[in-house]
Amino acid sequence: MGANMTSITEFTLLGFPLALRIQMLLFGIFSLFYAFTLLGNGLILGLIWLDSRLHTPMYFFLCHLAIVDIAYACNTVPQMLVNLLKPDQPISFAGCMTQTFLFLTFAVTECLLLVVMSYDRYVAICHPLRYPVIMSWRVCIMLVVTSWTFGVLLSLIHLMLLLPLPFCRSQKINHFFCEIMAVLKLVCADTHINEIVVLAGAISVLVGPFSSIVISYMCILCAILRIQSGDGQRKAFSTCSSHLCVVGLFYGTAIIMYVGPRYGNPKEQKKYLLLFHSLFNPMLNPLIYSLRNSEVKNALKRVLGA
């Protein structure tokens, strides 16, 4: 077993076993989506940086969400594009473990950032007079640092449990990147503890935070309905609806993949769900915030007008 473990130096990602013509078509489509992801999130970052009116806690958190989305896509999509062109192109053991660690880090961080953003909207709408005190810059920085730190620490736990395991089966990973559950299937030792830790981690960063977001928005909805001004209601709905769209897309697919019943979701189905999760979500987030948020659209007009 030890000899087999030390002999593993690389893996092969099976990706999507399709005809060559379809793979070339997917390469072109996914390359465009990848470019849109980088441009869209880069545009959000640029607008927040250039427009002083967006230097608020809400857009500070949105800025970090855009950074996470860029990093999220850069971690998985390039390797997927390479595999579409060269299906037999291997990925090194170190590269695979790094990709697993970074994917978990960015995924957990995004989960927590979405919770922080919902709390920010809750305070802004339900306690507007106390908002500057509660959401001070010190508190905002602390919340963002805590999100990143928790993401890194939880990913380190998964990595430390994964690295000592012996990989003595097939070196072919049935996925388009080194997703942790797909990698665990190549281990010839008992992975029961790893699977329990993955499930426990998924519940802690998905179910719990999602429940808190739902409760926050129930309170927000009640507060919005009490607003007398029509303009105030529209502005509140505008900012909250964009965040709710992002939350629904992100948590919906993630909960189905890692918390939902396994017998109801075949491997291939979960693979395509994760494709949506890692490719389309980062691309859609800036579109949602730019199309449904009047402040972002006005900032874009001011920047272009300048």
XYZ file of N, CA and C in Angstrom, residues 145-253:
327
model
N -12.639 39.223 7.096
C -11.463 38.439 7.515
C -11.899 37.115 8.125
N -12.970 37.143 8.923
C -13.483 35.911 9.524
C -13.967 34.936 8.451
N -14.634 35.444 7.424
C -15.116 34.580 6.335
C -13.958 33.901 5.626
N -12.936 34.669 5.260
C -11.770 34.094 4.583
C -11.022 33.114 5.490
N -10.864 33.480 6.758
C -10.121 32.621 7.693
C -10.831 31.292 7.899
N -12.140 31.346 8.088
C -12.899 30.113 8.287
C -12.844 29.238 7.040
N -12.890 29.871 5.867
C -12.791 29.114 4.622
C -11.465 28.385 4.499
N -10.378 29.076 4.844
C -9.046 28.459 4.767
C -8.899 27.340 5.802
N -9.345 27.577 7.028
C -9.185 26.585 8.089
C -9.987 25.322 7.813
N -11.231 25.474 7.380
C -12.054 24.299 7.078
C -11.465 23.502 5.917
N -10.931 24.190 4.917
C -10.304 23.509 3.782
C -9.031 22.787 4.209
N -8.288 23.390 5.124
C -7.083 22.736 5.643
C -7.420 21.437 6.366
N -8.528 21.423 7.097
C -8.947 20.200 7.784
C -9.217 19.087 6.772
N -9.963 19.412 5.719
C -10.243 18.417 4.678
C -8.950 17.940 4.016
N -8.030 18.864 3.756
C -6.779 18.503 3.081
C -5.911 17.622 3.975
N -5.835 17.939 5.257
C -5.016 17.142 6.173
C -5.568 15.732 6.349
N -6.889 15.585 6.244
C -7.486 14.251 6.308
C -7.314 13.484 5.006
N -7.165 14.221 3.906
C -7.060 13.590 2.586
C -5.639 13.153 2.254
N -4.648 13.978 2.580
C -3.268 13.717 2.157
C -2.687 12.395 2.669
N -2.939 11.979 3.916
C -2.330 10.714 4.378
C -2.928 9.467 3.763
N -4.034 9.563 3.057
C -4.711 8.381 2.538
C -3.954 7.785 1.354
N -3.962 6.463 1.236
C -3.269 5.809 0.118
C -4.119 5.791 -1.151
N -3.572 6.318 -2.229
C -4.255 6.292 -3.529
C -3.704 5.118 -4.327
N -4.384 4.001 -4.255
C -3.840 2.804 -4.909
C -4.831 2.188 -5.883
N -5.818 2.960 -6.300
C -6.737 2.473 -7.324
C -6.457 3.203 -8.630
N -7.453 3.200 -9.481
C -7.308 3.895 -10.763
C -6.979 5.370 -10.532
N -6.130 5.916 -11.388
C -5.744 7.318 -11.281
C -6.684 8.233 -12.060
N -7.797 7.697 -12.540
C -8.735 8.477 -13.337
C -9.847 9.027 -12.448
N -9.953 10.356 -12.394
C -10.968 11.032 -11.591
C -12.173 11.318 -12.481
N -13.320 10.812 -12.092
C -14.538 10.998 -12.889
C -15.140 12.371 -12.609
N -14.421 13.386 -13.044
C -14.878 14.754 -12.852
C -14.069 15.659 -13.775
N -14.465 16.957 -13.847
C -13.718 17.894 -14.683
C -12.707 18.698 -13.873
N -12.667 18.469 -12.551
C -11.610 19.020 -11.704
C -11.500 18.129 -10.476
N -10.556 18.420 -9.609
C -10.295 17.552 -8.448
C -11.274 17.861 -7.321
N -12.521 17.493 -7.520
C -13.548 17.657 -6.491
C -13.322 16.613 -5.408
N -13.485 17.000 -4.150
C -13.032 16.163 -3.040
C -13.714 14.797 -3.005
N -15.007 14.719 -3.285
C -15.692 13.427 -3.234
C -15.246 12.525 -4.380
N -14.953 13.119 -5.535
C -14.456 12.328 -6.663
C -13.055 11.800 -6.376
N -12.228 12.609 -5.703
C -10.872 12.175 -5.357
C -10.923 11.059 -4.320
N -11.825 11.164 -3.360
C -11.933 10.143 -2.313
C -12.280 8.770 -2.875
N -12.925 8.711 -4.025
C -13.297 7.435 -4.621
C -12.082 6.649 -5.117
N -10.941 7.316 -5.260
C -9.722 6.635 -5.700
C -8.921 6.057 -4.534
N -9.349 6.336 -3.321
C -8.631 5.872 -2.128
C -9.000 4.424 -1.838
N -8.008 3.615 -1.478
C -8.275 2.202 -1.198
C -8.369 1.932 0.299
N -8.403 2.974 1.124
C -8.613 2.825 2.557
C -10.024 3.266 2.908
N -10.362 3.150 4.173
C -11.689 3.552 4.632
C -11.794 5.081 4.628
N -12.764 5.596 3.912
C -12.940 7.056 3.811
C -14.185 7.520 4.572
N -14.649 6.675 5.487
C -15.879 6.999 6.203
C -15.738 8.309 6.992
N -14.606 8.485 7.652
C -14.388 9.701 8.451
C -14.365 10.924 7.538
N -13.677 10.801 6.400
C -13.620 11.923 5.454
C -15.005 12.324 4.977
N -15.825 11.328 4.654
C -17.170 11.614 4.160
C -18.031 12.262 5.237
N -17.867 11.817 6.476
C -18.617 12.424 7.584
C -18.195 13.874 7.777
N -16.881 14.130 7.703
C -16.382 15.502 7.867
C -16.877 16.393 6.725
N -16.890 15.859 5.494
C -17.408 16.632 4.359
C -18.883 16.972 4.566
N -19.670 15.984 4.989
C -21.096 16.215 5.225
C -21.314 17.213 6.362
N -20.546 17.040 7.446
C -20.680 17.959 8.584
C -20.287 19.383 8.184
N -19.208 19.493 7.397
C -18.799 20.813 6.928
C -19.824 21.436 6.017
N -20.427 20.608 5.137
C -21.451 21.119 4.227
C -22.667 21.612 4.992
N -23.071 20.859 6.009
C -24.229 21.276 6.816
C -23.922 22.575 7.549
N -22.695 22.682 8.083
C -22.352 23.867 8.882
C -22.259 25.134 8.039
N -21.830 25.013 6.775
C -21.668 26.223 5.951
C -22.778 26.394 4.921
N -23.695 25.421 4.832
C -24.799 25.535 3.878
C -26.155 25.638 4.567
N -26.512 24.613 5.324
C -27.846 24.568 5.921
C -28.015 25.657 6.974
N -27.056 25.749 7.904
C -27.140 26.758 8.952
C -27.169 28.178 8.407
N -26.182 28.569 7.604
C -26.196 29.924 7.025
C -27.416 30.196 6.156
N -27.832 29.202 5.363
C -29.007 29.425 4.507
C -30.252 29.672 5.357
N -30.377 28.946 6.458
C -31.513 29.164 7.355
C -31.485 30.571 7.937
N -30.291 31.046 8.317
C -30.184 32.396 8.871
C -30.521 33.452 7.813
N -30.153 33.180 6.549
C -30.487 34.119 5.467
C -31.994 34.179 5.265
N -32.651 33.014 5.299
C -34.108 32.986 5.135
C -34.787 33.774 6.251
N -34.336 33.580 7.485
C -34.915 34.311 8.619
C -34.678 35.813 8.461
N -33.455 36.188 8.031
C -33.141 37.607 7.841
C -34.070 38.243 6.824
N -34.320 37.527 5.729
C -35.152 38.109 4.679
C -36.637 38.092 5.019
N -37.037 37.223 5.905
C -38.404 37.300 6.405
C -38.590 38.585 7.210
N -37.591 38.912 8.031
C -37.636 40.169 8.789
C -37.548 41.369 7.852
N -36.702 41.252 6.819
C -36.557 42.344 5.850
C -37.866 42.586 5.106
N -38.533 41.502 4.719
C -39.795 41.636 3.991
C -40.836 42.355 4.846
N -40.905 41.986 6.110
C -41.852 42.657 7.004
C -41.522 44.140 7.131
N -40.218 44.459 7.212
C -39.802 45.860 7.333
C -40.102 46.634 6.055
N -39.899 46.009 4.894
C -40.166 46.679 3.610
C -41.649 47.010 3.470
N -42.502 46.079 3.886
C -43.942 46.297 3.769
C -44.420 47.436 4.661
N -43.632 47.757 5.693
C -44.001 48.856 6.580
C -43.505 50.212 6.087
N -42.640 50.201 5.044
C -42.120 51.461 4.510
C -43.249 52.205 3.797
N -43.435 53.475 4.139
C -44.530 54.268 3.566
C -44.203 54.757 2.154
N -42.936 55.100 1.924
C -42.536 55.665 0.641
C -42.453 54.584 -0.436
N -43.056 54.882 -1.591
C -42.974 53.950 -2.714
C -41.566 53.827 -3.244
N -40.847 54.952 -3.308
C -39.453 54.917 -3.764
C -38.589 54.112 -2.811
N -38.842 54.254 -1.518
C -38.079 53.494 -0.526
C -38.309 52.003 -0.667
N -39.549 51.613 -0.923
C -39.845 50.198 -1.117
C -39.158 49.645 -2.357
N -39.201 50.427 -3.450
C -38.565 49.962 -4.690
C -37.059 49.813 -4.528
N -36.426 50.780 -3.843
C -34.979 50.699 -3.637
C -34.613 49.503 -2.772
N -35.400 49.271 -1.721
C -35.132 48.131 -0.840
C -35.304 46.817 -1.587
N -36.387 46.708 -2.375
C -36.614 45.490 -3.157
C -35.506 45.288 -4.198
N -35.019 46.386 -4.773
C -33.990 46.295 -5.806
C -32.705 45.688 -5.264
N -32.244 46.206 -4.118
C -30.990 45.711 -3.553
C -31.140 44.299 -2.995
N -32.303 44.014 -2.400
C -32.493 42.702 -1.772
C -32.773 41.607 -2.794
N -33.517 41.935 -3.850
C -33.848 40.912 -4.844
C -32.605 40.409 -5.566
N -31.652 41.303 -5.826
C -30.418 40.870 -6.490
C -29.641 39.909 -5.602
N -29.569 40.223 -4.307
C -28.861 39.336 -3.384
C -29.582 38.002 -3.245
N -30.916 38.030 -3.223
C -31.685 36.791 -3.110
C -31.481 35.884 -4.319
N -31.366 36.463 -5.516
C -31.101 35.670 -6.724
C -29.764 34.946 -6.610
N -28.735 35.658 -6.152
C -27.407 35.063 -5.993
C -27.442 33.960 -4.941
N -28.117 34.227 -3.812
C -28.221 33.239 -2.734
C -28.927 31.983 -3.229
N -30.029 32.163 -3.957
C -30.776 31.019 -4.450
C -29.964 30.150 -5.396
N -29.241 30.783 -6.325
C -28.415 30.030 -7.272
C -27.292 29.276 -6.567
N -26.613 29.964 -5.654
C -25.439 29.364 -5.016
C -25.837 28.249 -4.049
N -26.714 28.571 -3.105
C -27.071 27.592 -2.078
C -27.908 26.460 -2.648
N -28.752 26.766 -3.627
C -29.596 25.719 -4.194
C -28.787 24.571 -4.773
N -27.828 24.906 -5.644
C -27.016 23.851 -6.261
C -26.094 23.190 -5.241
